[in-house]
């Protein structure tokens, strides 16, 4: 697939994806969604970590409501129909991917952009980042997994506040609420987020197992979580990276993991 609404670059073992329609503040369109979904699958095949950022002054201003195909005269119109083929699969792939996903958020992450930003395993934000559940401002309901991701990250009362009242949450507040992992100066965002992605890409194969059991633990009963950990530990214990980790520990040297 040719990419003209996103950028894709392989830097070492990190697949770097950037939303790249800055004139529209990276508002999500069908072509951008198609390309992003393709790039997420490609990154999972070619890399050991994914870093998702943006070009310009915004991460993603939400769905582009000016895009064609919306018949406001039709009382039976289904705005949600765009979710099933593209937007929901993007969110699902970020979670289901066997490799970790890091988002680097600058400027506005609004609507679906907020959902995409928060669907990552680690979220790094510039000081100017804004997390905005804009749906109530245009008469819509949350999408992009926001109803799930927000409630589990910050609890029901704050999630309700974000979705019902639609405040523009600053990076500092998002960090204090536990919604994101780190805040850095704007000029340091690319370097800081890449350093984290590279650290993950240099990690053992068990990084993917850790991701899997951690996400599963959000929905699992306690007994199921224990069982998932048992299965994951068996899988991790049979990897070459575990053998290298033990050898490095015994030899008092840094391990050299290969993702196997």
Short mmCIF file of C-alpha atoms in Angstrom, two decimals:
data_model
loop_
_atom_site.label_atom_id
_atom_site.label_comp_id
_atom_site.label_asym_id
_atom_site.label_seq_id
_atom_site.Cartn_x
_atom_site.Cartn_y
_atom_site.Cartn_z
CA UNK A 1 0.00 0.00 0.00
CA UNK A 2 1.21 3.51 -0.81
CA UNK A 3 1.18 5.93 2.12
CA UNK A 4 0.32 9.58 1.58
CA UNK A 5 -1.63 10.30 4.77
CA UNK A 6 0.84 8.64 7.11
CA UNK A 7 4.58 8.04 7.17
CA UNK A 8 6.26 4.69 7.84
CA UNK A 9 9.91 4.25 8.71
CA UNK A 10 11.90 1.38 10.15
CA UNK A 11 14.52 2.66 12.59
CA UNK A 12 16.51 -0.28 13.83
CA UNK A 13 13.92 -2.60 15.31
CA UNK A 14 11.31 0.14 15.79
CA UNK A 15 8.56 0.82 13.26
CA UNK A 16 7.93 4.58 13.37
CA UNK A 17 4.46 5.60 12.15
CA UNK A 18 3.37 9.23 11.84
CA UNK A 19 -0.04 10.63 11.01
CA UNK A 20 0.85 13.01 8.21
CA UNK A 21 -1.91 15.40 7.16
CA UNK A 22 -0.80 18.44 9.15
CA UNK A 23 -2.86 20.98 7.21
CA UNK A 24 -5.98 19.21 8.53
CA UNK A 25 -4.46 18.71 12.01
CA UNK A 26 -4.25 15.02 11.11
CA UNK A 27 -8.03 14.68 11.21
CA UNK A 28 -8.92 11.06 10.52
CA UNK A 29 -10.23 10.22 7.06
CA UNK A 30 -10.92 6.90 5.39
CA UNK A 31 -7.60 6.94 3.48
CA UNK A 32 -5.64 7.77 6.64
CA UNK A 33 -7.43 5.03 8.59
CA UNK A 34 -6.78 2.48 5.84
CA UNK A 35 -3.11 3.37 5.73
CA UNK A 36 -2.71 3.41 9.51
CA UNK A 37 -4.30 -0.01 9.88
CA UNK A 38 -2.05 -1.41 7.15
CA UNK A 39 1.03 0.15 8.76
CA UNK A 40 0.19 -1.27 12.20
CA UNK A 41 0.02 -4.78 10.74
CA UNK A 42 3.21 -4.16 8.76
CA UNK A 43 5.02 -2.93 11.86
CA UNK A 44 3.97 -6.04 13.77
CA UNK A 45 5.65 -8.14 11.05
CA UNK A 46 8.79 -6.10 10.55
CA UNK A 47 9.67 -4.64 13.95
CA UNK A 48 9.81 -5.40 17.66
CA UNK A 49 8.15 -2.17 18.79
CA UNK A 50 5.90 0.47 17.21
CA UNK A 51 6.13 4.21 17.83
CA UNK A 52 3.08 6.16 16.65
CA UNK A 53 3.39 9.93 16.41
CA UNK A 54 2.40 12.73 14.09
CA UNK A 55 3.61 15.45 11.74
CA UNK A 56 2.72 19.04 12.59
CA UNK A 57 1.24 20.63 15.67
CA UNK A 58 -1.52 18.11 16.45
CA UNK A 59 -1.64 14.40 17.05
CA UNK A 60 -5.13 13.90 15.60
CA UNK A 61 -8.05 16.32 15.70
CA UNK A 62 -10.65 13.54 15.49
CA UNK A 63 -12.67 12.29 12.55
CA UNK A 64 -12.86 14.71 9.64
CA UNK A 65 -16.58 15.51 9.61
CA UNK A 66 -16.12 17.41 6.36
CA UNK A 67 -15.28 14.19 4.53
CA UNK A 68 -17.89 13.19 1.96
CA UNK A 69 -20.49 10.47 2.32
CA UNK A 70 -22.43 11.97 5.24
CA UNK A 71 -26.07 12.62 4.30
CA UNK A 72 -27.46 14.85 7.03
CA UNK A 73 -30.88 14.77 5.34
CA UNK A 74 -31.22 11.03 5.99
CA UNK A 75 -32.91 10.40 9.37
CA UNK A 76 -31.67 6.78 9.26
CA UNK A 77 -28.03 7.76 8.80
CA UNK A 78 -25.59 5.57 10.72
CA UNK A 79 -22.50 7.52 11.78
CA UNK A 80 -21.25 4.44 13.58
CA UNK A 81 -20.90 2.44 10.38
CA UNK A 82 -17.43 3.86 9.80
CA UNK A 83 -16.22 2.25 13.04
CA UNK A 84 -16.49 -1.43 12.09
CA UNK A 85 -14.32 -1.63 8.95
CA UNK A 86 -11.44 0.65 9.99
CA UNK A 87 -11.47 2.58 13.25
CA UNK A 88 -12.29 -0.25 15.63
CA UNK A 89 -9.75 -2.57 13.93
CA UNK A 90 -7.06 0.10 14.48
CA UNK A 91 -7.75 0.19 18.21
CA UNK A 92 -7.97 -3.60 18.37
CA UNK A 93 -4.71 -4.10 16.49
CA UNK A 94 -2.86 -1.74 18.83
CA UNK A 95 -3.97 -3.87 21.76
CA UNK A 96 -3.71 -7.29 20.11
CA UNK A 97 -0.29 -6.78 18.51
CA UNK A 98 2.37 -9.04 20.01
CA UNK A 99 4.80 -6.12 20.10
CA UNK A 100 4.50 -3.03 22.31
CA UNK A 101 3.03 0.20 20.95
CA UNK A 102 4.13 3.64 22.18
CA UNK A 103 2.30 6.85 21.27
CA UNK A 104 4.02 10.24 21.13
CA UNK A 105 1.33 12.89 21.55
CA UNK A 106 1.76 16.57 20.75
CA UNK A 107 -1.03 19.11 20.49
CA UNK A 108 -4.62 17.98 20.22
CA UNK A 109 -5.66 14.35 20.60
CA UNK A 110 -9.39 14.75 20.14
CA UNK A 111 -12.23 12.30 19.56
CA UNK A 112 -10.91 9.21 17.79
CA UNK A 113 -7.46 10.76 18.11
CA UNK A 114 -7.77 10.60 21.88
CA UNK A 115 -8.80 6.94 21.66
CA UNK A 116 -5.86 6.07 19.43
CA UNK A 117 -3.42 7.91 21.70
CA UNK A 118 -4.69 6.10 24.79
CA UNK A 119 -4.86 2.65 23.18
CA UNK A 120 -1.07 2.36 23.27
CA UNK A 121 0.82 0.39 25.88
CA UNK A 122 2.81 3.48 26.87
CA UNK A 123 1.75 7.08 26.23
CA UNK A 124 4.31 9.89 26.12
CA UNK A 125 3.02 13.44 25.79
CA UNK A 126 4.54 16.80 25.02
CA UNK A 127 3.77 19.61 27.44
CA UNK A 128 1.35 21.12 24.91
CA UNK A 129 -0.68 17.92 24.46
CA UNK A 130 -4.44 18.12 24.97
CA UNK A 131 -6.68 15.08 25.49
CA UNK A 132 -10.19 15.97 24.45
CA UNK A 133 -13.36 13.91 24.37
CA UNK A 134 -15.09 16.20 21.89
CA UNK A 135 -18.14 14.01 21.23
CA UNK A 136 -20.63 15.83 23.47
CA UNK A 137 -19.72 19.09 21.73
CA UNK A 138 -21.04 17.81 18.38
CA UNK A 139 -23.87 15.62 19.62
CA UNK A 140 -22.12 12.26 19.29
CA UNK A 141 -21.13 9.45 21.64
CA UNK A 142 -17.61 8.20 22.45
CA UNK A 143 -15.73 5.90 20.11
CA UNK A 144 -12.18 4.69 19.66
CA UNK A 145 -12.49 2.55 22.77
CA UNK A 146 -12.67 5.66 24.94
CA UNK A 147 -15.51 4.44 27.18
CA UNK A 148 -13.36 1.41 28.05
CA UNK A 149 -9.90 2.97 28.15
CA UNK A 150 -10.84 6.03 30.20
CA UNK A 151 -12.81 4.18 32.87
CA UNK A 152 -9.99 1.71 33.43
CA UNK A 153 -7.27 4.34 33.46
CA UNK A 154 -8.80 7.08 35.62
CA UNK A 155 -11.95 5.55 37.15
CA UNK A 156 -15.62 6.13 36.41
CA UNK A 157 -16.07 9.66 37.88
CA UNK A 158 -13.20 11.22 35.94
CA UNK A 159 -14.05 9.23 32.81
CA UNK A 160 -17.60 10.54 33.05
CA UNK A 161 -16.30 14.08 33.45
CA UNK A 162 -14.18 13.77 30.31
CA UNK A 163 -16.97 12.25 28.23
CA UNK A 164 -19.94 14.27 29.50
CA UNK A 165 -18.38 17.70 30.00
CA UNK A 166 -15.63 17.49 27.40
CA UNK A 167 -12.84 19.41 29.16
CA UNK A 168 -9.61 19.89 27.27
CA UNK A 169 -7.34 17.91 29.55
CA UNK A 170 -3.77 19.21 29.67
CA UNK A 171 -0.80 16.86 29.64
CA UNK A 172 0.02 17.78 33.23
CA UNK A 173 -3.50 16.92 34.41
CA UNK A 174 -3.55 13.72 32.34
CA UNK A 175 -0.32 12.66 34.03
CA UNK A 176 -1.60 13.47 37.51
CA UNK A 177 -4.78 11.48 36.78
CA UNK A 178 -2.77 8.44 35.66
CA UNK A 179 -4.03 8.66 32.07
CA UNK A 180 -0.55 8.81 30.50
CA UNK A 181 2.97 7.74 31.42
CA UNK A 182 5.25 10.75 30.95
CA UNK A 183 5.28 14.42 29.97
CA UNK A 184 8.31 15.96 28.28
CA UNK A 185 9.16 19.29 26.68
CA UNK A 186 7.86 19.56 23.12
CA UNK A 187 11.31 19.62 21.59
CA UNK A 188 12.21 16.43 23.48
CA UNK A 189 9.14 14.38 22.53
CA UNK A 190 10.59 12.58 19.50
CA UNK A 191 13.84 11.69 21.24
CA UNK A 192 12.21 10.64 24.52
CA UNK A 193 9.53 8.48 22.92
CA UNK A 194 12.05 6.86 20.56
CA UNK A 195 14.32 6.02 23.49
CA UNK A 196 11.45 4.17 25.18
CA UNK A 197 10.45 2.38 21.96
CA UNK A 198 14.06 1.32 21.38
CA UNK A 199 14.34 0.06 24.94
CA UNK A 200 11.26 -2.08 24.37
CA UNK A 201 12.53 -3.29 21.00
CA UNK A 202 15.76 -4.44 22.65
CA UNK A 203 13.85 -6.40 25.27
CA UNK A 204 13.13 -10.14 25.43
CA UNK A 205 10.33 -11.97 23.67
CA UNK A 206 8.50 -11.97 26.99
CA UNK A 207 7.71 -8.27 26.44
CA UNK A 208 4.86 -9.42 24.20
CA UNK A 209 3.70 -11.91 26.80
CA UNK A 210 3.75 -9.23 29.50
CA UNK A 211 1.62 -7.01 27.26
CA UNK A 212 -0.87 -9.80 26.60
CA UNK A 213 -1.43 -10.79 30.23
CA UNK A 214 -1.56 -7.15 31.37
CA UNK A 215 -4.32 -6.23 28.90
CA UNK A 216 -6.19 -9.46 29.63
CA UNK A 217 -6.01 -8.65 33.33
CA UNK A 218 -8.22 -5.59 32.82
CA UNK A 219 -11.22 -7.81 32.14
CA UNK A 220 -10.33 -11.09 33.83
CA UNK A 221 -11.48 -12.50 37.12
CA UNK A 222 -8.64 -12.88 39.63
CA UNK A 223 -8.49 -16.63 39.11
CA UNK A 224 -8.33 -16.17 35.33
CA UNK A 225 -5.52 -13.64 35.69
CA UNK A 226 -3.53 -16.16 37.73
CA UNK A 227 -4.12 -18.80 35.07
CA UNK A 228 -3.07 -16.41 32.29
CA UNK A 229 0.13 -15.65 34.17
CA UNK A 230 0.83 -19.36 34.58
CA UNK A 231 0.48 -19.94 30.83
CA UNK A 232 2.55 -16.87 30.02
CA UNK A 233 5.34 -17.89 32.37
CA UNK A 234 5.55 -21.32 30.76
CA UNK A 235 5.76 -19.72 27.32
CA UNK A 236 8.39 -17.19 28.39
CA UNK A 237 10.46 -19.83 30.17
CA UNK A 238 10.90 -21.75 26.92
CA UNK A 239 12.35 -18.84 24.93
CA UNK A 240 15.96 -18.33 23.90
CA UNK A 241 15.81 -14.90 25.49
CA UNK A 242 15.15 -16.49 28.89
CA UNK A 243 18.19 -18.71 28.41
CA UNK A 244 20.23 -15.60 27.54
CA UNK A 245 18.84 -13.73 30.54
CA UNK A 246 19.86 -16.47 32.95
CA UNK A 247 23.30 -16.80 31.33
CA UNK A 248 23.85 -13.03 31.53
CA UNK A 249 22.79 -12.98 35.18
CA UNK A 250 25.20 -15.76 36.06
CA UNK A 251 28.03 -14.19 34.07
CA UNK A 252 27.35 -10.72 35.53
CA UNK A 253 26.93 -9.01 32.14
CA UNK A 254 24.10 -7.20 30.33
CA UNK A 255 21.83 -9.57 28.38
CA UNK A 256 21.64 -9.45 24.59
CA UNK A 257 18.06 -10.33 23.68
CA UNK A 258 17.08 -11.35 20.15
CA UNK A 259 13.29 -11.51 20.46
CA UNK A 260 13.25 -15.29 20.24
#
